[in-house]
mmCIF file of C-alpha atoms in Angstrom:
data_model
loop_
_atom_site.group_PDB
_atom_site.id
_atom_site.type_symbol
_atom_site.label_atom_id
_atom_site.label_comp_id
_atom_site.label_asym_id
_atom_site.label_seq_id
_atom_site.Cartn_x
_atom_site.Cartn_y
_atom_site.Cartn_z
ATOM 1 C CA UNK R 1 20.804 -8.383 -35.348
ATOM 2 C CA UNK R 2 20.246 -6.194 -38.441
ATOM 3 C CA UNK R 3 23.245 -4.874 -40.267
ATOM 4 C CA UNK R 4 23.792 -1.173 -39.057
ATOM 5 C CA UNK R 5 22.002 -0.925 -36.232
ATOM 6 C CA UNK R 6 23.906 -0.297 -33.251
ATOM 7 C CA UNK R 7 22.729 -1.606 -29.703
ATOM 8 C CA UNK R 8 23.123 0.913 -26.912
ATOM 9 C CA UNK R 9 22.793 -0.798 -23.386
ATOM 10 C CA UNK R 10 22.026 2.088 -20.055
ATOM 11 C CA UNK R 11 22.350 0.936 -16.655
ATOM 12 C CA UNK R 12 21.708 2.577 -13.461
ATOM 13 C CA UNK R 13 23.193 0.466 -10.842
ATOM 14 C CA UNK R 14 20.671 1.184 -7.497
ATOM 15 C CA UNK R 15 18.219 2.718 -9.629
ATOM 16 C CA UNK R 16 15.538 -0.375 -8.976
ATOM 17 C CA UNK R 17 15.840 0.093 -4.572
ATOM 18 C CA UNK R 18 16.021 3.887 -5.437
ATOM 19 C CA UNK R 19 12.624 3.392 -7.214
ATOM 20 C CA UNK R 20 11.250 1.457 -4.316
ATOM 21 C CA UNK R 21 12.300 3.863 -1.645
ATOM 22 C CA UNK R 22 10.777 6.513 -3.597
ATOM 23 C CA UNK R 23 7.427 4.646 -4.301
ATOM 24 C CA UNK R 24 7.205 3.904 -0.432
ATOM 25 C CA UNK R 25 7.700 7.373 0.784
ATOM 26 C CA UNK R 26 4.376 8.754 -1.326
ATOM 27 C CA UNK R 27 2.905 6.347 -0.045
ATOM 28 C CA UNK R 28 3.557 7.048 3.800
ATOM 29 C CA UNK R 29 3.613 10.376 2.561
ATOM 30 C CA UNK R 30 0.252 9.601 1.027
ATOM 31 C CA UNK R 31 0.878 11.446 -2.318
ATOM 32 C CA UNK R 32 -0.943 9.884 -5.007
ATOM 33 C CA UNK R 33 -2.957 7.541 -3.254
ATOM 34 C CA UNK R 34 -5.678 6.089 -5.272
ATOM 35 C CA UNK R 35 -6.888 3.486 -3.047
ATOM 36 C CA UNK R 36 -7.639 2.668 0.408
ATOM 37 C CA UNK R 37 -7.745 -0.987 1.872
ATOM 38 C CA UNK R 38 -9.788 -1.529 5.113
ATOM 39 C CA UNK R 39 -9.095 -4.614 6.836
ATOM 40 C CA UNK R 40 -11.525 -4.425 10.280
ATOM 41 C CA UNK R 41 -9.806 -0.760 12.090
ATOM 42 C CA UNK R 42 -7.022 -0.440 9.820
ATOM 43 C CA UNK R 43 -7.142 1.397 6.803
ATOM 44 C CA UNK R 44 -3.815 1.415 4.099
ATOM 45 C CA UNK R 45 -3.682 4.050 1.706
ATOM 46 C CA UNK R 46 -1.439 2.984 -1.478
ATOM 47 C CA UNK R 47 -1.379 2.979 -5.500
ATOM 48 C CA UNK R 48 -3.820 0.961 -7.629
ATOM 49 C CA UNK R 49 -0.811 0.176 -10.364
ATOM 50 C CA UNK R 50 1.999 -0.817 -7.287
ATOM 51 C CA UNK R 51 -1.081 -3.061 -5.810
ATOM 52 C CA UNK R 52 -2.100 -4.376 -9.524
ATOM 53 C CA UNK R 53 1.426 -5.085 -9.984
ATOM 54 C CA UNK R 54 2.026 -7.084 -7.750
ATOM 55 C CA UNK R 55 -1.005 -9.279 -6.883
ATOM 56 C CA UNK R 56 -3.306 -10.959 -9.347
ATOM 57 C CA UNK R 57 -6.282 -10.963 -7.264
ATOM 58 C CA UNK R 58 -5.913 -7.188 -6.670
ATOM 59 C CA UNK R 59 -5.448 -6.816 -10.378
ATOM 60 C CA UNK R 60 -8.590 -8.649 -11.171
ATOM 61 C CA UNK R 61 -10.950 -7.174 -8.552
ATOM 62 C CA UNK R 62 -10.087 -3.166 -8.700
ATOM 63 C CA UNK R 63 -11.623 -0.847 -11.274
#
């Protein structure tokens, strides 16, 4: 570490499930829904970024 530089360290304890719950209610909500995924009848409304996040192939094939 450099000399003089002080490290400050934040922490939010819940703050990651808070996010989640959050991100989950627009969705149901359907508040900033950028994409829809049909799957035969059944349509899913959600967030390009959340789905890019977490899957690779969703990543790689969205625009």
């Amino acid at each position: 570490m450099a000399s003089g530089v002080e490290v400050l360290r934040f922490q939010l304890p819940g703050h990651e499930a808070a996010t989640l719950r959050n991100m989950n209610q627009l969705r149901a909500e359907e508040r900033f829904c950028d994409v829809t995924i049909v799957a035969d009848s059944l349509k899913f409304r959600g967030h390009k970024v959340i789905l890019a996040a977490c899957s690779p192939f969703l990543r790689d094939h969205s625009t």
